[in-house]
PDB file of C-alpha atoms in Angstrom:
ATOM      1  CA  MET A   1      44.816 -77.316 -39.066  1.00 93.00           C
ATOM      2  CA  LEU A   2      46.493 -75.225 -36.360  1.00 96.00           C
ATOM      3  CA  LEU A   3      47.024 -71.465 -36.223  1.00 97.00           C
ATOM      4  CA  ALA A   4      49.949 -70.627 -33.911  1.00 97.00           C
ATOM      5  CA  ILE A   5      50.181 -66.993 -32.802  1.00 97.00           C
ATOM      6  CA  ASP A   6      53.279 -65.470 -31.191  1.00 96.00           C
ATOM      7  CA  ALA A   7      52.545 -61.858 -30.217  1.00 95.00           C
ATOM      8  CA  GLY A   8      55.639 -59.966 -29.112  1.00 92.00           C
ATOM      9  CA  ASN A   9      56.117 -56.325 -28.248  1.00 91.00           C
ATOM     10  CA  THR A  10      57.330 -55.423 -31.752  1.00 90.00           C
ATOM     11  CA  ASN A  11      56.042 -58.126 -34.104  1.00 92.00           C
ATOM     12  CA  ILE A  12      53.284 -60.706 -34.166  1.00 95.00           C
ATOM     13  CA  VAL A  13      53.833 -63.981 -36.033  1.00 95.00           C
ATOM     14  CA  PHE A  14      51.052 -66.163 -37.434  1.00 97.00           C
ATOM     15  CA  ALA A  15      52.006 -69.699 -38.474  1.00 97.00           C
ATOM     16  CA  VAL A  16      49.927 -72.423 -40.103  1.00 97.00           C
ATOM     17  CA  HIS A  17      50.655 -76.078 -39.281  1.00 96.00           C
ATOM     18  CA  ASP A  18      48.759 -79.027 -40.728  1.00 92.00           C
ATOM     19  CA  GLY A  19      49.830 -81.582 -38.125  1.00 88.00           C
ATOM     20  CA  LYS A  20      52.861 -82.677 -40.127  1.00 91.00           C
ATOM     21  CA  GLN A  21      54.585 -79.584 -41.427  1.00 93.00           C
ATOM     22  CA  MET A  22      54.573 -75.795 -41.459  1.00 93.00           C
ATOM     23  CA  LEU A  23      52.560 -74.497 -44.409  1.00 94.00           C
ATOM     24  CA  ALA A  24      52.982 -70.752 -43.982  1.00 95.00           C
ATOM     25  CA  GLU A  25      54.278 -68.080 -41.646  1.00 95.00           C
ATOM     26  CA  TRP A  26      53.585 -64.336 -41.649  1.00 96.00           C
ATOM     27  CA  ARG A  27      54.892 -61.451 -39.562  1.00 93.00           C
ATOM     28  CA  ALA A  28      53.096 -58.169 -38.829  1.00 93.00           C
ATOM     29  CA  VAL A  29      53.720 -55.160 -36.616  1.00 93.00           C
ATOM     30  CA  THR A  30      52.169 -55.592 -33.165  1.00 93.00           C
ATOM     31  CA  GLN A  31      49.390 -53.107 -32.464  1.00 93.00           C
ATOM     32  CA  ALA A  32      47.697 -53.660 -29.127  1.00 90.00           C
ATOM     33  CA  THR A  33      44.626 -51.709 -30.294  1.00 93.00           C
ATOM     34  CA  ARG A  34      44.015 -53.907 -33.365  1.00 95.00           C
ATOM     35  CA  THR A  35      40.595 -55.572 -33.202  1.00 96.00           C
ATOM     36  CA  ALA A  36      39.660 -59.178 -33.976  1.00 96.00           C
ATOM     37  CA  ASP A  37      38.026 -58.025 -37.213  1.00 97.00           C
ATOM     38  CA  GLU A  38      41.189 -56.179 -38.239  1.00 97.00           C
ATOM     39  CA  TYR A  39      43.247 -59.316 -37.618  1.00 97.00           C
ATOM     40  CA  ALA A  40      40.803 -61.203 -39.841  1.00 97.00           C
ATOM     41  CA  VAL A  41      41.127 -58.614 -42.622  1.00 97.00           C
ATOM     42  CA  LEU A  42      44.910 -58.965 -42.352  1.00 96.00           C
ATOM     43  CA  LEU A  43      44.916 -62.770 -42.402  1.00 96.00           C
ATOM     44  CA  GLN A  44      42.235 -63.582 -44.952  1.00 96.00           C
ATOM     45  CA  PRO A  45      44.164 -62.575 -48.126  1.00 96.00           C
ATOM     46  CA  LEU A  46      47.329 -64.206 -46.798  1.00 96.00           C
ATOM     47  CA  LEU A  47      45.438 -67.450 -46.259  1.00 96.00           C
ATOM     48  CA  GLN A  48      43.962 -67.205 -49.753  1.00 96.00           C
ATOM     49  CA  LEU A  49      47.470 -67.054 -51.218  1.00 94.00           C
ATOM     50  CA  GLN A  50      48.017 -70.495 -49.674  1.00 94.00           C
ATOM     51  CA  GLY A  51      44.659 -71.825 -50.848  1.00 95.00           C
ATOM     52  CA  LEU A  52      43.270 -71.736 -47.297  1.00 95.00           C
ATOM     53  CA  THR A  53      40.268 -70.231 -45.537  1.00 96.00           C
ATOM     54  CA  PHE A  54      39.325 -69.748 -41.893  1.00 96.00           C
ATOM     55  CA  ALA A  55      37.097 -72.822 -42.183  1.00 95.00           C
ATOM     56  CA  ASP A  56      40.177 -75.019 -42.628  1.00 95.00           C
ATOM     57  CA  PHE A  57      41.250 -74.419 -39.009  1.00 95.00           C
ATOM     58  CA  ASP A  58      40.076 -76.390 -36.021  1.00 93.00           C
ATOM     59  CA  ALA A  59      42.663 -75.307 -33.429  1.00 95.00           C
ATOM     60  CA  ALA A  60      44.734 -72.328 -32.292  1.00 96.00           C
ATOM     61  CA  ILE A  61      47.352 -71.495 -29.690  1.00 97.00           C
ATOM     62  CA  ILE A  62      48.485 -68.067 -28.499  1.00 97.00           C
ATOM     63  CA  ALA A  63      51.588 -66.858 -26.673  1.00 97.00           C
ATOM     64  CA  THR A  64      51.754 -63.140 -25.990  1.00 95.00           C
ATOM     65  CA  VAL A  65      53.730 -60.738 -23.831  1.00 93.00           C
ATOM     66  CA  VAL A  66      51.273 -57.933 -24.712  1.00 94.00           C
ATOM     67  CA  PRO A  67      48.298 -58.391 -22.353  1.00 93.00           C
ATOM     68  CA  ALA A  68      46.231 -55.748 -24.155  1.00 94.00           C
ATOM     69  CA  ALA A  69      46.359 -57.781 -27.385  1.00 95.00           C
ATOM     70  CA  LEU A  70      45.106 -61.039 -25.869  1.00 96.00           C
ATOM     71  CA  PHE A  71      41.374 -60.265 -25.800  1.00 96.00           C
ATOM     72  CA  ASP A  72      41.136 -59.588 -29.536  1.00 96.00           C
ATOM     73  CA  LEU A  73      43.393 -62.487 -30.456  1.00 97.00           C
ATOM     74  CA  ARG A  74      41.035 -64.766 -28.516  1.00 96.00           C
ATOM     75  CA  GLN A  75      38.103 -63.174 -30.299  1.00 97.00           C
ATOM     76  CA  LEU A  76      39.782 -63.759 -33.663  1.00 97.00           C
ATOM     77  CA  CYS A  77      39.988 -67.479 -32.908  1.00 97.00           C
ATOM     78  CA  ARG A  78      36.467 -67.704 -31.508  1.00 96.00           C
ATOM     79  CA  ARG A  79      34.746 -65.635 -34.172  1.00 96.00           C
ATOM     80  CA  TYR A  80      36.586 -66.657 -37.333  1.00 96.00           C
ATOM     81  CA  LEU A  81      38.211 -70.037 -36.579  1.00 96.00           C
ATOM     82  CA  LYS A  82      35.254 -71.173 -34.467  1.00 94.00           C
ATOM     83  CA  CYS A  83      37.538 -72.667 -31.809  1.00 94.00           C
ATOM     84  CA  GLU A  84      38.658 -71.862 -28.287  1.00 94.00           C
ATOM     85  CA  PRO A  85      42.409 -71.151 -28.396  1.00 95.00           C
ATOM     86  CA  LEU A  86      44.955 -72.468 -25.940  1.00 96.00           C
ATOM     87  CA  VAL A  87      46.781 -69.598 -24.242  1.00 96.00           C
ATOM     88  CA  VAL A  88      50.250 -70.164 -22.843  1.00 96.00           C
ATOM     89  CA  GLY A  89      50.165 -69.059 -19.227  1.00 92.00           C
ATOM     90  CA  ASP A  90      46.618 -70.197 -18.515  1.00 93.00           C
ATOM     91  CA  PRO A  91      46.626 -72.533 -15.481  1.00 91.00           C
ATOM     92  CA  ASP A  92      45.210 -75.503 -17.377  1.00 91.00           C
ATOM     93  CA  VAL A  93      47.837 -75.435 -20.163  1.00 94.00           C
ATOM     94  CA  ASP A  94      50.528 -78.035 -19.452  1.00 95.00           C
ATOM     95  CA  LEU A  95      53.988 -77.030 -20.696  1.00 95.00           C
ATOM     96  CA  GLY A  96      55.647 -80.233 -19.558  1.00 93.00           C
ATOM     97  CA  ILE A  97      58.373 -78.347 -17.680  1.00 95.00           C
ATOM     98  CA  GLN A  98      58.869 -76.923 -14.215  1.00 96.00           C
ATOM     99  CA  ILE A  99      59.564 -73.232 -13.669  1.00 96.00           C
ATOM    100  CA  HIS A 100      62.169 -72.704 -10.956  1.00 97.00           C
ATOM    101  CA  THR A 101      61.741 -68.969 -10.325  1.00 96.00           C
ATOM    102  CA  ASP A 102      60.413 -66.892  -7.436  1.00 96.00           C
ATOM    103  CA  ARG A 103      57.278 -65.937  -9.397  1.00 95.00           C
ATOM    104  CA  PRO A 104      56.616 -68.454 -12.190  1.00 94.00           C
ATOM    105  CA  ALA A 105      53.520 -66.562 -13.381  1.00 91.00           C
ATOM    106  CA  ALA A 106      55.674 -63.512 -14.153  1.00 93.00           C
ATOM    107  CA  VAL A 107      57.892 -65.290 -16.700  1.00 95.00           C
ATOM    108  CA  GLY A 108      57.101 -64.225 -20.263  1.00 93.00           C
ATOM    109  CA  ALA A 109      55.147 -66.767 -22.290  1.00 95.00           C
ATOM    110  CA  ASP A 110      57.621 -66.590 -25.168  1.00 94.00           C
ATOM    111  CA  ARG A 111      60.510 -67.475 -22.867  1.00 96.00           C
ATOM    112  CA  LEU A 112      58.739 -70.590 -21.604  1.00 97.00           C
ATOM    113  CA  VAL A 113      57.764 -71.633 -25.128  1.00 97.00           C
ATOM    114  CA  ASN A 114      61.405 -71.247 -26.199  1.00 97.00           C
ATOM    115  CA  ALA A 115      62.478 -73.432 -23.282  1.00 97.00           C
ATOM    116  CA  VAL A 116      60.089 -76.198 -24.352  1.00 97.00           C
ATOM    117  CA  ALA A 117      61.303 -76.184 -27.958  1.00 97.00           C
ATOM    118  CA  ALA A 118      64.988 -75.844 -27.092  1.00 98.00           C
ATOM    119  CA  HIS A 119      64.950 -78.811 -24.715  1.00 97.00           C
ATOM    120  CA  ALA A 120      63.170 -80.940 -27.319  1.00 97.00           C
ATOM    121  CA  THR A 121      65.790 -80.044 -29.942  1.00 97.00           C
ATOM    122  CA  TYR A 122      69.129 -79.841 -28.129  1.00 97.00           C
ATOM    123  CA  LYS A 123      70.794 -81.926 -25.428  1.00 96.00           C
ATOM    124  CA  GLY A 124      72.084 -80.855 -22.031  1.00 97.00           C
ATOM    125  CA  ALA A 125      71.839 -77.512 -20.274  1.00 98.00           C
ATOM    126  CA  LEU A 126      71.023 -74.585 -22.536  1.00 98.00           C
ATOM    127  CA  ILE A 127      71.155 -70.805 -22.798  1.00 98.00           C
ATOM    128  CA  VAL A 128      68.484 -69.458 -25.144  1.00 98.00           C
ATOM    129  CA  VAL A 129      69.290 -65.937 -26.354  1.00 97.00           C
ATOM    130  CA  ASP A 130      66.208 -64.309 -27.884  1.00 96.00           C
ATOM    131  CA  PHE A 131      66.887 -61.108 -29.826  1.00 94.00           C
ATOM    132  CA  GLY A 132      63.699 -59.057 -29.809  1.00 90.00           C
ATOM    133  CA  THR A 133      62.448 -55.824 -28.267  1.00 90.00           C
ATOM    134  CA  ALA A 134      64.380 -57.035 -25.239  1.00 93.00           C
ATOM    135  CA  THR A 135      67.333 -59.395 -25.492  1.00 95.00           C
ATOM    136  CA  THR A 136      66.703 -62.264 -23.093  1.00 96.00           C
ATOM    137  CA  PHE A 137      69.042 -64.993 -21.899  1.00 98.00           C
ATOM    138  CA  ASP A 138      67.098 -67.971 -20.560  1.00 98.00           C
ATOM    139  CA  ILE A 139      68.596 -70.955 -18.758  1.00 98.00           C
ATOM    140  CA  VAL A 140      67.127 -74.427 -19.328  1.00 98.00           C
ATOM    141  CA  ASP A 141      68.526 -77.342 -17.351  1.00 97.00           C
ATOM    142  CA  GLU A 142      69.281 -80.783 -18.756  1.00 97.00           C
ATOM    143  CA  ASN A 143      65.777 -81.949 -17.765  1.00 96.00           C
ATOM    144  CA  GLY A 144      64.082 -79.103 -19.642  1.00 96.00           C
ATOM    145  CA  ASN A 145      63.171 -77.033 -16.599  1.00 97.00           C
ATOM    146  CA  TYR A 146      63.284 -73.257 -16.726  1.00 97.00           C
ATOM    147  CA  GLU A 147      65.898 -71.956 -14.280  1.00 97.00           C
ATOM    148  CA  GLY A 148      65.695 -68.179 -14.744  1.00 97.00           C
ATOM    149  CA  GLY A 149      67.510 -65.726 -16.942  1.00 97.00           C
ATOM    150  CA  VAL A 150      68.663 -62.243 -17.834  1.00 98.00           C
ATOM    151  CA  ILE A 151      66.747 -59.410 -19.524  1.00 97.00           C
ATOM    152  CA  ALA A 152      68.628 -56.649 -21.372  1.00 96.00           C
ATOM    153  CA  PRO A 153      67.332 -53.865 -23.642  1.00 94.00           C
ATOM    154  CA  GLY A 154      67.081 -54.933 -27.275  1.00 92.00           C
ATOM    155  CA  VAL A 155      69.515 -53.383 -29.703  1.00 92.00           C
ATOM    156  CA  ASN A 156      66.839 -51.409 -31.605  1.00 91.00           C
ATOM    157  CA  LEU A 157      65.427 -50.159 -28.305  1.00 92.00           C
ATOM    158  CA  SER A 158      68.913 -49.031 -27.320  1.00 92.00           C
ATOM    159  CA  ALA A 159      69.382 -47.236 -30.639  1.00 92.00           C
ATOM    160  CA  GLU A 160      66.089 -45.403 -30.253  1.00 92.00           C
ATOM    161  CA  ALA A 161      66.853 -44.452 -26.637  1.00 93.00           C
ATOM    162  CA  LEU A 162      70.214 -43.022 -27.741  1.00 91.00           C
ATOM    163  CA  HIS A 163      68.515 -40.888 -30.381  1.00 92.00           C
ATOM    164  CA  GLN A 164      65.716 -39.747 -28.067  1.00 93.00           C
ATOM    165  CA  GLY A 165      67.973 -38.985 -25.125  1.00 93.00           C
ATOM    166  CA  ALA A 166      70.786 -37.075 -26.849  1.00 92.00           C
ATOM    167  CA  ALA A 167      69.881 -33.956 -28.829  1.00 88.00           C
ATOM    168  CA  MET A 168      72.849 -34.171 -31.222  1.00 90.00           C
ATOM    169  CA  LEU A 169      72.603 -37.872 -32.044  1.00 91.00           C
ATOM    170  CA  PRO A 170      70.570 -38.971 -35.090  1.00 92.00           C
ATOM    171  CA  ARG A 171      68.465 -42.099 -35.503  1.00 92.00           C
ATOM    172  CA  VAL A 172      70.693 -44.797 -37.081  1.00 91.00           C
ATOM    173  CA  ALA A 173      70.255 -48.289 -38.467  1.00 90.00           C
ATOM    174  CA  VAL A 174      71.894 -51.064 -36.485  1.00 90.00           C
ATOM    175  CA  GLN A 175      74.549 -52.667 -38.662  1.00 90.00           C
ATOM    176  CA  ARG A 176      78.039 -54.098 -38.485  1.00 92.00           C
ATOM    177  CA  THR A 177      80.863 -51.591 -38.988  1.00 92.00           C
ATOM    178  CA  GLN A 178      84.214 -52.525 -40.514  1.00 92.00           C
ATOM    179  CA  ASN A 179      86.098 -50.623 -37.811  1.00 94.00           C
ATOM    180  CA  VAL A 180      85.358 -50.298 -34.125  1.00 95.00           C
ATOM    181  CA  ILE A 181      86.712 -46.740 -34.031  1.00 96.00           C
ATOM    182  CA  GLY A 182      84.243 -44.474 -35.846  1.00 94.00           C
ATOM    183  CA  LYS A 183      85.459 -41.421 -37.760  1.00 94.00           C
ATOM    184  CA  ASP A 184      82.080 -39.672 -37.693  1.00 95.00           C
ATOM    185  CA  THR A 185      78.984 -39.617 -35.506  1.00 94.00           C
ATOM    186  CA  VAL A 186      76.902 -42.213 -37.386  1.00 95.00           C
ATOM    187  CA  PRO A 187      79.625 -44.899 -37.691  1.00 95.00           C
ATOM    188  CA  ALA A 188      80.633 -44.242 -34.077  1.00 95.00           C
ATOM    189  CA  MET A 189      77.039 -44.858 -32.957  1.00 94.00           C
ATOM    190  CA  GLN A 190      76.704 -47.934 -35.165  1.00 95.00           C
ATOM    191  CA  SER A 191      79.934 -49.327 -33.777  1.00 95.00           C
ATOM    192  CA  GLY A 192      78.804 -48.768 -30.206  1.00 93.00           C
ATOM    193  CA  LEU A 193      75.469 -50.432 -30.848  1.00 94.00           C
ATOM    194  CA  PHE A 194      76.702 -53.423 -32.842  1.00 95.00           C
ATOM    195  CA  TRP A 195      80.044 -54.210 -31.216  1.00 95.00           C
ATOM    196  CA  GLY A 196      78.717 -53.131 -27.833  1.00 95.00           C
ATOM    197  CA  TYR A 197      76.000 -55.772 -28.232  1.00 94.00           C
ATOM    198  CA  ILE A 198      78.555 -58.369 -29.225  1.00 95.00           C
ATOM    199  CA  GLY A 199      80.358 -57.541 -25.986  1.00 96.00           C
ATOM    200  CA  LEU A 200      77.110 -57.798 -24.027  1.00 96.00           C
ATOM    201  CA  ILE A 201      76.310 -61.206 -25.530  1.00 97.00           C
ATOM    202  CA  GLU A 202      79.775 -62.645 -24.995  1.00 97.00           C
ATOM    203  CA  GLY A 203      80.111 -61.182 -21.507  1.00 97.00           C
ATOM    204  CA  LEU A 204      76.745 -62.406 -20.241  1.00 98.00           C
ATOM    205  CA  VAL A 205      77.124 -65.875 -21.767  1.00 98.00           C
ATOM    206  CA  ALA A 206      80.539 -66.213 -20.102  1.00 98.00           C
ATOM    207  CA  ARG A 207      79.186 -65.096 -16.713  1.00 98.00           C
ATOM    208  CA  ILE A 208      76.139 -67.374 -16.944  1.00 98.00           C
ATOM    209  CA  LYS A 209      78.318 -70.378 -17.767  1.00 98.00           C
ATOM    210  CA  GLU A 210      80.706 -69.560 -14.932  1.00 98.00           C
ATOM    211  CA  GLU A 211      77.846 -69.213 -12.431  1.00 98.00           C
ATOM    212  CA  TYR A 212      75.991 -72.314 -13.658  1.00 97.00           C
ATOM    213  CA  GLY A 213      79.119 -74.431 -13.450  1.00 96.00           C
ATOM    214  CA  LYS A 214      78.221 -76.985 -16.132  1.00 94.00           C
ATOM    215  CA  PRO A 215      78.697 -77.223 -19.920  1.00 96.00           C
ATOM    216  CA  MET A 216      75.976 -75.308 -21.748  1.00 98.00           C
ATOM    217  CA  THR A 217      74.878 -75.016 -25.372  1.00 98.00           C
ATOM    218  CA  VAL A 218      73.861 -71.542 -26.570  1.00 98.00           C
ATOM    219  CA  ILE A 219      70.895 -71.112 -28.934  1.00 98.00           C
ATOM    220  CA  GLY A 220      70.167 -67.844 -30.742  1.00 97.00           C
ATOM    221  CA  THR A 221      66.649 -66.974 -31.875  1.00 96.00           C
ATOM    222  CA  GLY A 222      64.457 -63.953 -32.601  1.00 91.00           C
ATOM    223  CA  GLY A 223      64.228 -61.500 -35.456  1.00 84.00           C
ATOM    224  CA  LEU A 224      67.572 -59.803 -34.791  1.00 86.00           C
ATOM    225  CA  ALA A 225      69.658 -62.900 -34.076  1.00 92.00           C
ATOM    226  CA  ASN A 226      71.195 -63.491 -37.492  1.00 90.00           C
ATOM    227  CA  PRO A 227      73.637 -60.552 -37.802  1.00 90.00           C
ATOM    228  CA  PHE A 228      74.985 -61.110 -34.285  1.00 92.00           C
ATOM    229  CA  HIS A 229      75.263 -64.882 -34.684  1.00 92.00           C
ATOM    230  CA  ARG A 230      77.603 -64.372 -37.641  1.00 89.00           C
ATOM    231  CA  GLN A 231      80.012 -62.228 -35.610  1.00 92.00           C
ATOM    232  CA  THR A 232      80.449 -64.240 -32.413  1.00 94.00           C
ATOM    233  CA  SER A 233      81.435 -67.818 -31.712  1.00 94.00           C
ATOM    234  CA  VAL A 234      79.559 -68.060 -28.398  1.00 96.00           C
ATOM    235  CA  ILE A 235      76.206 -68.806 -30.107  1.00 97.00           C
ATOM    236  CA  ASP A 236      76.357 -72.475 -31.037  1.00 97.00           C
ATOM    237  CA  HIS A 237      73.116 -72.711 -33.037  1.00 97.00           C
ATOM    238  CA  LEU A 238      70.861 -70.235 -34.823  1.00 96.00           C
ATOM    239  CA  ASP A 239      67.206 -71.354 -34.597  1.00 96.00           C
ATOM    240  CA  PRO A 240      64.820 -68.667 -35.907  1.00 93.00           C
ATOM    241  CA  ASP A 241      61.681 -70.852 -35.690  1.00 93.00           C
ATOM    242  CA  LEU A 242      62.172 -71.876 -32.065  1.00 96.00           C
ATOM    243  CA  THR A 243      59.130 -70.086 -30.626  1.00 96.00           C
ATOM    244  CA  ILE A 244      56.661 -71.253 -33.260  1.00 96.00           C
ATOM    245  CA  ARG A 245      57.971 -74.810 -32.953  1.00 96.00           C
ATOM    246  CA  GLY A 246      57.480 -74.635 -29.192  1.00 96.00           C
ATOM    247  CA  LEU A 247      53.888 -73.482 -29.647  1.00 97.00           C
ATOM    248  CA  ILE A 248      53.188 -76.437 -31.931  1.00 96.00           C
ATOM    249  CA  MET A 249      54.695 -78.829 -29.345  1.00 96.00           C
ATOM    250  CA  ILE A 250      52.647 -77.332 -26.504  1.00 97.00           C
ATOM    251  CA  HIS A 251      49.489 -77.558 -28.573  1.00 96.00           C
ATOM    252  CA  ALA A 252      50.163 -81.228 -29.336  1.00 94.00           C
ATOM    253  CA  ARG A 253      50.588 -81.858 -25.610  1.00 94.00           C
ATOM    254  CA  ASN A 254      47.291 -80.138 -24.798  1.00 94.00           C
ATOM    255  CA  ALA A 255      45.299 -80.818 -27.964  1.00 84.00           C
ATOM    256  CA  ALA A 256      42.329 -82.328 -26.142  1.00 71.00           C
ATOM    257  CA  LYS A 257      41.739 -79.000 -24.365  1.00 64.00           C
ATOM    258  CA  CYS A 258      41.300 -77.028 -27.574  1.00 57.00           C
ATOM    259  CA  GLY A 259      37.713 -77.242 -28.718  1.00 54.00           C
ATOM    260  CA  LYS A 260      34.623 -75.314 -29.685  1.00 53.00           C
ATOM    261  CA  PRO A 261      33.681 -72.393 -27.435  1.00 53.00           C
ATOM    262  CA  ALA A 262      30.628 -72.691 -25.279  1.00 43.00           C
ATOM    263  CA  ALA A 263      27.405 -71.535 -26.877  1.00 39.00           C
TER     264      ALA A 263
END
């Protein structure tokens, strides 16, 4: 049994895979100060709901873009699952792809995991748009290699920055407005955030395709992808489980390296 952990800046996802299928998936708020014991207290009742215990696991894999969270996630796996987790980004973990950037070690683990899963699922050159704390656009060539990308502020981050930076502007929920032209402050802000993001997505996808010079398929993923996918035709496929699926694939590729920690 495998525990796959995807720790992002906003949320952390725990997924259980039995070697054939996904059995469960849970999402929690990321807290870099959370200890291994606190993770265990969080997970234990969720596992019990599925008829599982920590003893059922013999493997784990972690991808995180929050360095401060990694130590305790490792400790969770060592102390409670009794296994040494694979960590995406460690030198001995083989992703099966090449990273064609100036500093490969600086590329976020989640972006590389997405590239692995996207290439395994879709044909040809790809743009993977991940809607999270940041909105990232990652380019994967037809051979599955990571070619670079674009990083933009996430829509919720933009909304919060607008509220924090302008004394008269309230905190608003990000949602689609019927009209682009707002008749009051809140709908005007919501329009700017939602339709402004649609413009950002469509504009960047168009520029990436023009610069790349080849046909490309666009994949949308991440917690905030769904509402934007419904309002633009430039996203060809919505794939919310892309990152977890990539972690499972990377674990399968490196399974022999995941074992019991040294005494």
